[in-house]
Backbone as numpy.savetxt, mean C-alpha at the origin, in Angstrom:
# Nx Ny Nz CAx CAy CAz Cx Cy Cz
-10.47 -4.88 -19.05 -11.35 -4.38 -18.00 -12.72 -5.00 -18.18
-13.22 -5.69 -17.17 -14.51 -6.35 -17.26 -15.44 -5.83 -16.18
-16.72 -6.11 -16.34 -17.72 -5.60 -15.41 -18.60 -6.73 -14.93
-18.82 -6.77 -13.62 -19.68 -7.78 -13.03 -20.63 -7.09 -12.07
-21.91 -7.44 -12.12 -22.92 -6.79 -11.29 -23.62 -7.83 -10.44
-23.75 -7.54 -9.14 -24.56 -8.35 -8.24 -25.77 -7.52 -7.88
-26.99 -8.05 -8.09 -28.22 -7.25 -7.99 -29.13 -7.69 -6.85
-28.88 -7.32 -5.61 -29.86 -7.53 -4.56 -30.78 -6.32 -4.46
-31.73 -6.40 -3.53 -32.64 -5.29 -3.31 -32.08 -4.38 -2.23
-31.63 -3.18 -2.60 -31.10 -2.24 -1.61 -31.01 -0.87 -2.24
-30.94 0.15 -1.39 -30.89 1.52 -1.90 -29.49 1.98 -2.26
-28.46 1.24 -1.85 -27.09 1.68 -2.09 -26.44 0.87 -3.21
-25.64 1.57 -4.00 -24.86 0.91 -5.04 -23.39 1.13 -4.75
-22.65 0.03 -4.68 -21.22 0.06 -4.39 -20.44 -0.26 -5.65
-19.47 0.59 -5.96 -18.55 0.34 -7.07 -17.23 -0.14 -6.48
-16.73 -1.28 -6.95 -15.38 -1.70 -6.60 -14.54 -1.66 -7.87
-13.42 -0.97 -7.79 -12.48 -0.90 -8.91 -11.22 -1.59 -8.44
-11.04 -2.84 -8.83 -10.02 -3.66 -8.20 -9.65 -4.82 -9.11
-8.41 -5.32 -8.99 -8.04 -6.54 -9.72 -8.56 -7.80 -9.02
-9.16 -7.64 -7.85 -9.62 -8.78 -7.06 -11.07 -9.09 -7.42
-11.27 -10.04 -8.28 -12.61 -10.32 -8.80 -13.54 -10.91 -7.74
-12.98 -11.47 -6.67 -13.82 -12.05 -5.62 -14.28 -11.02 -4.60
-13.70 -9.82 -4.63 -14.02 -8.82 -3.62 -15.51 -8.46 -3.58
-16.19 -8.25 -4.71 -17.63 -7.92 -4.64 -18.44 -9.01 -3.94
-18.13 -10.26 -4.22 -18.87 -11.36 -3.59 -18.64 -11.38 -2.09
-17.42 -11.12 -1.66 -17.13 -11.10 -0.23 -17.87 -9.97 0.47
-17.92 -8.81 -0.17 -18.68 -7.69 0.40 -20.16 -8.03 0.45
-20.65 -8.64 -0.62 -22.05 -9.02 -0.68 -22.41 -10.02 0.42
-21.51 -10.96 0.69 -21.77 -11.94 1.73 -21.82 -11.29 3.11
-21.01 -10.27 3.32 -20.97 -9.62 4.62 -22.10 -8.62 4.81
-22.51 -7.98 3.71 -23.58 -6.98 3.80 -24.63 -7.31 2.75
-25.48 -8.28 3.01 -26.53 -8.61 2.04 -27.43 -7.40 1.79
-27.87 -7.26 0.57 -28.77 -6.16 0.26 -28.13 -5.03 -0.50
-26.83 -5.09 -0.75 -26.17 -4.06 -1.53 -26.17 -4.43 -3.01
-26.23 -3.43 -3.86 -25.93 -3.63 -5.27 -24.44 -3.38 -5.44
-23.71 -4.38 -5.88 -22.26 -4.28 -6.01 -21.88 -4.44 -7.48
-21.18 -3.44 -8.00 -20.69 -3.47 -9.37 -19.17 -3.46 -9.32
-18.55 -4.45 -9.93 -17.09 -4.52 -9.93 -16.55 -4.22 -11.32
-15.62 -3.29 -11.38 -14.85 -3.04 -12.60 -13.47 -3.63 -12.37
-13.22 -4.75 -13.01 -11.95 -5.44 -12.83 -10.87 -4.73 -13.63
-9.76 -4.43 -12.96 -8.66 -3.72 -13.60 -7.38 -4.53 -13.44
-6.36 -4.23 -14.24 -5.08 -4.92 -14.06 -4.48 -4.62 -12.70
-3.59 -5.48 -12.26 -2.94 -5.27 -10.98 -2.11 -4.01 -10.93
-1.64 -3.53 -12.08 -0.87 -2.30 -12.16 -1.56 -1.36 -13.14
-2.09 -0.27 -12.62 -2.80 0.70 -13.45 -2.25 2.07 -13.11
-1.43 2.63 -14.02 -0.74 3.87 -13.74 -1.45 5.05 -14.39
-0.92 6.25 -14.11 -1.58 7.49 -14.50 -1.82 7.59 -16.00
-0.92 7.06 -16.80 -1.05 7.23 -18.24 -1.88 6.13 -18.90
-2.59 5.34 -18.10 -3.39 4.26 -18.67 -4.55 4.82 -19.49
-4.78 4.27 -20.69 -5.91 4.72 -21.51 -7.26 4.25 -20.97
-7.25 3.41 -19.93 -8.50 2.88 -19.39 -9.27 3.89 -18.54
-8.59 4.91 -18.02 -9.24 5.79 -17.06 -10.44 6.56 -17.61
-10.36 7.19 -18.79 -11.54 7.91 -19.28 -12.76 7.01 -19.45
-12.55 5.82 -20.01 -13.66 4.88 -20.20 -14.21 4.43 -18.86
-13.32 4.16 -17.92 -13.75 3.69 -16.61 -14.52 4.78 -15.87
-14.05 6.02 -15.96 -14.76 7.13 -15.31 -16.17 7.28 -15.89
-16.30 7.13 -17.20 -17.61 7.24 -17.85 -18.55 6.14 -17.37
-18.05 4.91 -17.27 -18.89 3.80 -16.82 -19.36 4.00 -15.38
-18.46 4.50 -14.53 -18.85 4.73 -13.13 -19.87 5.85 -13.04
-19.69 6.90 -13.84 -20.67 7.99 -13.85 -22.05 7.48 -14.24
-22.11 6.57 -15.19 -23.39 6.03 -15.65 -24.04 5.13 -14.60
-23.26 4.60 -13.67 -23.81 3.69 -12.67 -24.56 4.41 -11.56
-24.30 5.71 -11.38 -24.93 6.50 -10.31 -24.69 5.88 -8.94
-23.50 5.34 -8.73 -23.18 4.71 -7.44 -23.02 5.77 -6.36
-23.26 5.37 -5.11 -23.05 6.30 -4.00 -21.91 5.87 -3.09
-21.30 4.71 -3.36 -20.14 4.23 -2.60 -19.12 3.70 -3.59
-17.85 4.05 -3.39 -16.80 3.55 -4.28 -15.66 3.00 -3.44
-15.16 1.86 -3.85 -14.10 1.15 -3.14 -12.96 0.91 -4.12
-11.82 1.56 -3.90 -10.68 1.38 -4.79 -9.43 1.96 -4.13
-8.32 1.94 -4.86 -7.08 2.52 -4.37 -7.11 4.04 -4.52
-6.46 4.78 -3.61 -6.47 6.24 -3.71 -5.93 6.77 -5.03
-4.84 6.17 -5.55 -4.29 6.69 -6.80 -5.22 6.43 -7.97
-6.02 5.35 -7.89 -7.00 5.09 -8.94 -8.11 6.14 -8.88
-8.58 6.45 -7.68 -9.60 7.50 -7.54 -9.07 8.84 -8.04
-7.84 9.16 -7.68 -7.22 10.42 -8.13 -7.23 10.50 -9.65
-6.82 9.42 -10.31 -6.78 9.42 -11.77 -8.17 9.44 -12.39
-9.12 8.77 -11.75 -10.49 8.80 -12.27 -11.06 10.21 -12.22
-10.79 10.92 -11.13 -11.25 12.30 -11.01 -10.62 13.16 -12.09
-9.32 12.95 -12.34 -8.62 13.72 -13.37 -9.16 13.43 -14.77
-9.81 12.27 -14.93 -10.31 11.87 -16.25 -11.84 11.91 -16.33
-12.46 12.72 -15.46 -13.87 13.00 -15.66 -14.85 12.35 -14.71
-14.37 11.67 -13.66 -15.31 11.07 -12.71 -16.08 12.17 -11.99
-17.40 12.06 -12.00 -18.27 13.00 -11.29 -18.60 12.41 -9.93
-18.32 13.15 -8.88 -18.50 12.63 -7.52 -19.75 13.18 -6.84
-20.64 13.79 -7.60 -21.81 14.42 -6.98 -22.68 13.41 -6.24
-22.77 12.18 -6.77 -23.64 11.18 -6.13 -22.89 10.29 -5.15
-21.56 10.39 -5.11 -20.77 9.52 -4.24 -20.75 10.09 -2.83
-21.22 9.29 -1.88 -21.29 9.72 -0.48 -20.14 9.17 0.36
-19.54 8.06 -0.11 -18.52 7.41 0.72 -17.45 6.83 -0.19
-16.20 7.18 0.10 -15.07 6.54 -0.57 -14.32 5.71 0.45
-14.24 4.40 0.19 -13.49 3.48 1.03 -12.22 3.08 0.31
-11.08 3.47 0.87 -9.80 3.12 0.26 -9.48 1.65 0.54
-8.85 1.00 -0.43 -8.39 -0.37 -0.22 -6.93 -0.41 0.19
-6.38 0.74 0.57 -5.01 0.79 1.06 -4.97 1.60 2.34
-3.79 1.63 2.96 -3.64 2.35 4.22 -3.32 3.83 4.01
-2.65 4.16 2.91 -2.24 5.54 2.66 -3.41 6.42 2.26
-3.25 7.71 2.52 -4.32 8.66 2.20 -3.82 9.88 1.44
-2.50 9.98 1.22 -1.95 11.19 0.62 -2.57 11.52 -0.74
-2.79 10.49 -1.57 -3.27 10.76 -2.92 -4.73 11.22 -2.93
-5.44 11.00 -1.84 -6.79 11.55 -1.75 -6.76 13.07 -1.80
-5.69 13.65 -1.25 -5.58 15.10 -1.24 -5.18 15.63 -2.60
-4.63 14.77 -3.46 -4.39 15.17 -4.84 -5.72 15.26 -5.58
-6.58 14.28 -5.33 -7.87 14.26 -6.00 -8.79 15.35 -5.46
-8.73 15.57 -4.15 -9.63 16.54 -3.51 -8.83 17.43 -2.56
-8.23 18.51 -3.07 -7.52 19.43 -2.17 -8.42 19.91 -1.04
-9.71 20.08 -1.35 -10.71 20.38 -0.33 -11.80 19.33 -0.46
-11.82 18.32 0.44 -12.80 17.24 0.33 -14.23 17.77 0.31
-15.06 17.26 -0.59 -16.46 17.69 -0.63 -17.18 17.39 0.68
-18.05 18.30 1.07 -18.77 18.14 2.34 -19.67 16.91 2.35
-20.13 16.48 1.18 -21.09 15.38 1.14 -20.42 14.01 1.12
-19.07 13.96 1.10 -18.36 12.69 1.00 -17.64 12.34 2.30
-17.67 11.06 2.64 -16.91 10.52 3.77 -15.76 9.69 3.21
-14.56 9.88 3.75 -13.38 9.14 3.30 -12.89 8.25 4.44
-12.70 6.97 4.15 -12.15 6.04 5.13 -11.08 5.19 4.46
-10.18 4.65 5.28 -9.10 3.82 4.76 -8.97 2.55 5.59
-8.04 1.68 5.22 -7.95 0.36 5.84 -6.65 0.16 6.59
-6.32 1.05 7.50 -5.08 0.91 8.25 -5.02 -0.35 9.08
-6.12 -0.69 9.75 -6.11 -1.85 10.64 -5.87 -3.15 9.87
-6.35 -3.24 8.66 -6.18 -4.45 7.88 -4.76 -4.67 7.40
-3.91 -3.64 7.52 -2.55 -3.73 7.00 -1.51 -3.98 8.08
-1.86 -3.77 9.35 -0.86 -3.80 10.40 -0.04 -5.08 10.47
-0.71 -6.22 10.50 0.00 -7.49 10.61 0.91 -7.76 9.43
0.41 -7.50 8.22 1.21 -7.73 7.01 2.44 -6.82 6.99
2.22 -5.55 7.34 3.32 -4.59 7.31 4.37 -4.94 8.36
3.93 -5.40 9.53 4.88 -5.79 10.57 5.73 -6.97 10.11
5.11 -7.93 9.45 5.86 -9.07 8.91 6.90 -8.60 7.90
6.49 -7.69 7.03 7.41 -7.18 6.01 8.59 -6.46 6.65
8.31 -5.56 7.58 9.37 -4.76 8.20 10.36 -5.65 8.95
9.84 -6.54 9.79 10.75 -7.40 10.56 11.49 -8.37 9.65
10.82 -8.85 8.60 11.49 -9.74 7.66 12.66 -9.04 6.97
12.46 -7.79 6.58 13.53 -7.05 5.92 14.68 -6.73 6.89
14.35 -6.40 8.13 15.40 -6.13 9.11 16.23 -7.39 9.37
15.55 -8.51 9.56 16.26 -9.77 9.80 17.13 -10.12 8.59
16.58 -9.95 7.39 17.34 -10.25 6.18 18.60 -9.41 6.10
18.48 -8.13 6.44 19.64 -7.23 6.38 20.67 -7.56 7.45
20.21 -7.75 8.68 21.14 -7.96 9.78 21.81 -9.33 9.73
21.16 -10.30 9.09 21.73 -11.65 9.01 22.30 -11.95 7.61
22.42 -10.92 6.79 23.11 -11.03 5.49 22.47 -12.06 4.55
21.17 -12.20 4.59 20.53 -13.20 3.74 20.79 -12.96 2.24
20.69 -11.71 1.73 20.96 -11.53 0.29 22.39 -11.92 -0.08
23.35 -11.57 0.77 24.75 -11.92 0.48 24.96 -13.43 0.53
24.29 -14.09 1.46 24.41 -15.54 1.53 23.83 -16.20 0.28
22.72 -15.64 -0.20 22.13 -16.19 -1.43 23.08 -16.03 -2.61
23.78 -14.89 -2.66 24.74 -14.66 -3.73 25.92 -15.63 -3.62
26.40 -15.85 -2.40 27.48 -16.82 -2.20 27.04 -18.21 -2.66
25.79 -18.56 -2.37 25.30 -19.87 -2.80 25.31 -19.97 -4.32
24.87 -18.90 -4.99 24.87 -18.93 -6.46 26.29 -19.10 -7.01
27.26 -18.51 -6.29 28.65 -18.60 -6.74 29.37 -19.84 -6.20
28.66 -20.64 -5.40 29.22 -21.85 -4.80 30.43 -21.52 -3.92
30.25 -20.47 -3.10 31.31 -20.02 -2.20 30.95 -20.40 -0.78
31.87 -21.09 -0.08 31.67 -21.42 1.33 32.62 -20.55 2.15
32.06 -19.51 2.79 32.88 -18.59 3.57 32.04 -17.99 4.68
32.60 -17.98 5.89 31.87 -17.47 7.04 32.34 -16.08 7.48
33.50 -15.66 7.03 34.13 -14.47 7.59 33.28 -13.22 7.46
32.55 -13.08 6.38 31.74 -11.87 6.16 30.54 -11.80 7.08
30.11 -12.95 7.60 28.82 -13.01 8.28 28.91 -13.15 9.79
30.09 -13.20 10.36 30.19 -13.47 11.80 29.98 -12.21 12.64
29.88 -11.03 12.01 29.69 -9.78 12.75 28.23 -9.36 12.82
27.33 -10.27 12.57 25.91 -9.90 12.56 25.44 -9.46 13.94
24.42 -8.59 13.93 23.90 -8.02 15.17 22.58 -8.68 15.55
22.37 -8.83 16.84 21.09 -9.32 17.34 20.06 -8.19 17.26
18.83 -8.53 16.93 17.79 -7.50 16.88 17.59 -6.85 18.24
17.86 -7.59 19.31 17.68 -7.05 20.65 18.65 -5.90 20.94
19.70 -5.77 20.13 20.66 -4.69 20.33 20.30 -3.44 19.53
19.22 -3.51 18.76 18.88 -2.42 17.85 17.76 -1.54 18.39
17.74 -0.31 17.92 16.65 0.62 18.20 15.94 0.93 16.89
14.63 0.82 16.87 13.85 1.11 15.68 13.02 2.36 15.91
13.07 3.28 14.96 12.22 4.46 15.00 11.06 4.26 14.05
9.85 4.46 14.52 8.65 4.24 13.72 7.95 5.58 13.52
7.94 6.05 12.29 7.31 7.32 11.97 5.84 7.07 11.66
4.99 7.43 12.60 3.56 7.14 12.46 3.15 6.13 13.51
2.27 6.53 14.41 1.90 5.67 15.53 0.43 5.26 15.45
-0.04 5.05 14.22 -1.40 4.58 14.03 -1.46 3.07 14.10
-2.48 2.49 13.45 -2.70 1.05 13.54 -1.51 0.25 13.01
-0.91 0.71 11.91 0.24 -0.01 11.34 1.46 0.14 12.24
1.74 1.37 12.66 2.89 1.60 13.52 2.83 0.82 14.81
1.64 0.69 15.38 1.49 -0.05 16.63 1.82 -1.53 16.42
1.35 -2.10 15.31 1.65 -3.51 15.03 3.14 -3.73 14.83
3.79 -2.81 14.13 5.24 -2.92 13.92 5.97 -2.81 15.26
5.50 -1.91 16.12 6.12 -1.76 17.44 5.97 -3.03 18.27
4.80 -3.63 18.24 4.57 -4.86 19.00 5.49 -5.98 18.51
5.60 -6.11 17.19 6.46 -7.16 16.63 7.93 -6.90 16.96
8.33 -5.63 16.92 9.72 -5.28 17.22 10.05 -5.57 18.68
9.14 -5.24 19.57 9.38 -5.50 20.99 9.48 -7.00 21.27
8.75 -7.80 20.48 8.81 -9.25 20.67 10.22 -9.78 20.42
11.00 -9.07 19.61 12.39 -9.45 19.36 13.36 -8.71 20.28
12.82 -7.97 21.24 13.68 -7.28 22.20 14.22 -5.95 21.73
13.71 -5.42 20.63 14.20 -4.15 20.11 13.69 -2.99 20.95
14.48 -1.92 21.01 14.04 -0.68 21.62 13.24 0.10 20.58
12.05 0.52 20.95 11.13 1.15 20.00 10.96 2.62 20.34
11.11 3.47 19.33 10.85 4.90 19.44 9.74 5.26 18.46
8.62 5.71 18.98 7.50 6.08 18.13 7.46 7.57 17.89
7.25 7.97 16.64 7.20 9.38 16.27 5.89 9.65 15.55
5.14 10.64 16.02 3.90 11.01 15.34 4.23 11.83 14.11
3.34 11.80 13.13 3.54 12.58 11.91 2.22 13.16 11.46
2.30 14.15 10.57 1.12 14.70 9.94 1.22 14.47 8.45
0.14 14.74 7.73 0.13 14.50 6.29 1.15 15.37 5.57
1.50 16.53 6.12 2.38 17.46 5.41 3.85 17.17 5.63
4.16 16.30 6.59 5.56 16.03 6.88 6.13 15.00 5.92
7.42 15.09 5.68 8.12 14.11 4.86 9.45 13.79 5.52
9.67 12.52 5.85 10.90 12.14 6.52 12.06 12.09 5.54
11.77 11.93 4.24 12.84 11.79 3.26 12.44 12.50 1.97
12.51 13.85 1.95 12.09 14.57 0.75 12.97 14.27 -0.45
14.21 13.86 -0.22 15.13 13.51 -1.30 15.84 12.22 -0.93
16.35 11.53 -1.95 17.09 10.31 -1.70 18.57 10.58 -1.44
18.93 11.86 -1.32 20.34 12.20 -1.08 20.87 11.56 0.19
20.01 11.42 1.20 20.47 10.85 2.46 20.97 9.43 2.28
20.43 8.74 1.28 20.89 7.38 0.99 22.12 7.42 0.10
22.01 8.18 -0.98 23.08 8.20 -1.97 24.38 8.76 -1.41
24.29 9.66 -0.42 25.48 10.26 0.16 25.97 9.50 1.39
25.29 8.41 1.73 25.75 7.58 2.83 25.45 8.12 4.21
24.46 9.00 4.34 24.13 9.55 5.65 23.42 8.52 6.53
22.79 7.53 5.91 22.21 6.42 6.65 22.78 5.13 6.09
22.72 4.07 6.88 23.38 2.83 6.50 22.74 2.11 5.33
21.46 2.34 5.11 20.77 1.66 4.03 19.30 1.98 4.07
18.57 1.50 3.10 17.14 1.78 3.03 16.42 0.63 2.35
15.22 0.37 2.82 14.32 -0.60 2.20 13.12 0.21 1.71
12.96 0.30 0.41 11.97 1.19 -0.19 10.86 0.38 -0.84
9.65 0.58 -0.36 8.51 -0.15 -0.93 7.52 0.81 -1.59
7.25 1.95 -0.97 6.37 2.96 -1.53 7.20 4.17 -1.91
7.12 4.58 -3.16 7.96 5.65 -3.69 7.07 6.70 -4.33
7.49 7.97 -4.24 6.66 9.06 -4.76 6.26 8.83 -6.21
7.22 8.46 -7.05 6.93 8.23 -8.47 7.02 6.74 -8.74
5.88 6.12 -9.01 5.84 4.69 -9.28 5.31 4.44 -10.69
5.94 3.52 -11.43 7.10 2.72 -11.03 8.37 3.56 -10.97
9.33 3.10 -10.20 10.61 3.79 -10.10 11.27 3.82 -11.48
11.67 5.00 -11.97 12.28 5.08 -13.31 13.49 4.16 -13.44
13.65 3.60 -14.61 14.73 2.64 -14.85 16.10 3.27 -14.69
16.21 4.59 -14.87 17.51 5.24 -14.76 17.81 5.73 -13.34
16.95 5.39 -12.37 17.20 5.81 -11.00 18.43 5.09 -10.44
19.34 5.82 -9.79 20.52 5.18 -9.20 20.18 4.27 -8.03
18.96 4.36 -7.54 18.57 3.50 -6.41 18.54 2.03 -6.80
18.25 1.74 -8.07 18.16 0.34 -8.49 19.46 -0.42 -8.22
20.57 0.23 -8.42 21.86 -0.46 -8.32 22.65 -0.07 -7.08
22.05 0.70 -6.19 22.77 1.09 -4.97 22.92 -0.13 -4.07
24.13 -0.41 -3.59 24.35 -1.64 -2.82 23.64 -1.69 -1.48
23.25 -0.54 -0.94 22.61 -0.51 0.37 21.11 -0.22 0.29
20.53 -0.43 -0.87 19.10 -0.18 -1.06 18.41 -1.46 -1.52
17.29 -1.76 -0.88 16.41 -2.85 -1.30 15.12 -2.22 -1.80
14.69 -2.60 -2.98 13.48 -2.04 -3.58 12.45 -3.14 -3.78
11.24 -2.91 -3.31 10.13 -3.81 -3.59 8.99 -3.00 -4.18
8.18 -3.59 -5.07 7.20 -2.83 -5.85 5.87 -2.57 -5.13
5.94 -1.88 -4.00 4.75 -1.48 -3.25 3.88 -2.70 -2.90
4.51 -3.68 -2.26 3.81 -4.92 -1.94 3.91 -5.28 -0.46
4.31 -4.33 0.39 4.49 -4.67 1.80 3.17 -4.91 2.51
2.09 -4.37 1.98 0.77 -4.64 2.54 0.16 -5.87 1.91
-1.06 -6.21 2.28 -1.71 -7.40 1.72 -2.00 -7.21 0.24
-1.68 -8.23 -0.54 -1.92 -8.20 -1.98 -2.57 -9.50 -2.40
-3.01 -9.56 -3.65 -3.66 -10.73 -4.25 -4.70 -11.30 -3.31
-4.67 -12.62 -3.08 -5.73 -13.25 -2.28 -5.69 -12.80 -0.83
-4.51 -12.42 -0.30 -4.44 -11.98 1.08 -5.30 -10.74 1.31
-5.39 -9.91 0.30 -6.10 -8.65 0.45 -7.61 -8.87 0.58
-8.07 -10.05 0.22 -9.49 -10.32 0.31 -9.99 -10.26 1.74
-9.11 -10.49 2.71 -9.55 -10.43 4.10 -9.97 -9.03 4.48
-9.57 -8.03 3.70 -9.91 -6.65 4.04 -11.39 -6.36 3.84
-12.10 -7.26 3.17 -13.53 -7.02 2.99 -14.25 -6.92 4.33
-13.70 -7.51 5.38 -14.37 -7.46 6.68 -14.32 -6.07 7.29
-13.41 -5.20 6.79 -13.34 -3.84 7.31 -14.29 -2.90 6.58
-14.92 -3.39 5.54 -15.82 -2.54 4.76 -17.11 -2.30 5.53
């Protein structure tokens, strides 16, 4: 964990807690006059990391009034002693907001919380349509046949056109709208469903394991990382990706424009 400080003349101090070392400079370029302090963290920082108490102490000493990081990082920082009395604005670097309610069951009146839904729409739409196309056109199975040096068409001739499919999108915000637009471009029938923070479309994985649905593509999971003994890892109708459907690494740097 390293620390970098940019010192312009301004009344606000911004803390970024991120593996993206260029993010402070991009924010500085867009909003000259901010004091930006970056605490560089590993790309994967989970609840049991020993870095949280030290990081919370350093942020407390900075007396920052704006913090920019992932919701689960903020949640863990609060659990490990982060004092939010001086923080007026929390800007999430992700689209989700559920973990904010873990950190603050009742958000403090003096804090404003914002997230980056608009910055994720295009990336998420690419991910969703890519996974649907991969599934419907048997790309994983074809890759396996190639590894085995098997030339056979019989398994793949029953593929479905996307135009024959109906997609249900739970959540009609900025991300859902982008996914709907991309789906319609392929001729899919789109059904949009609104949701609230308290709703859960899949409280258990039984619907997958018992075959109630044809398959699942899982990117964000309640407990991350997914335990090694989870039956989902080896389920033939499940695709698992490590929470990367949104912008990551250098792509995520474009989100600085939403700050």
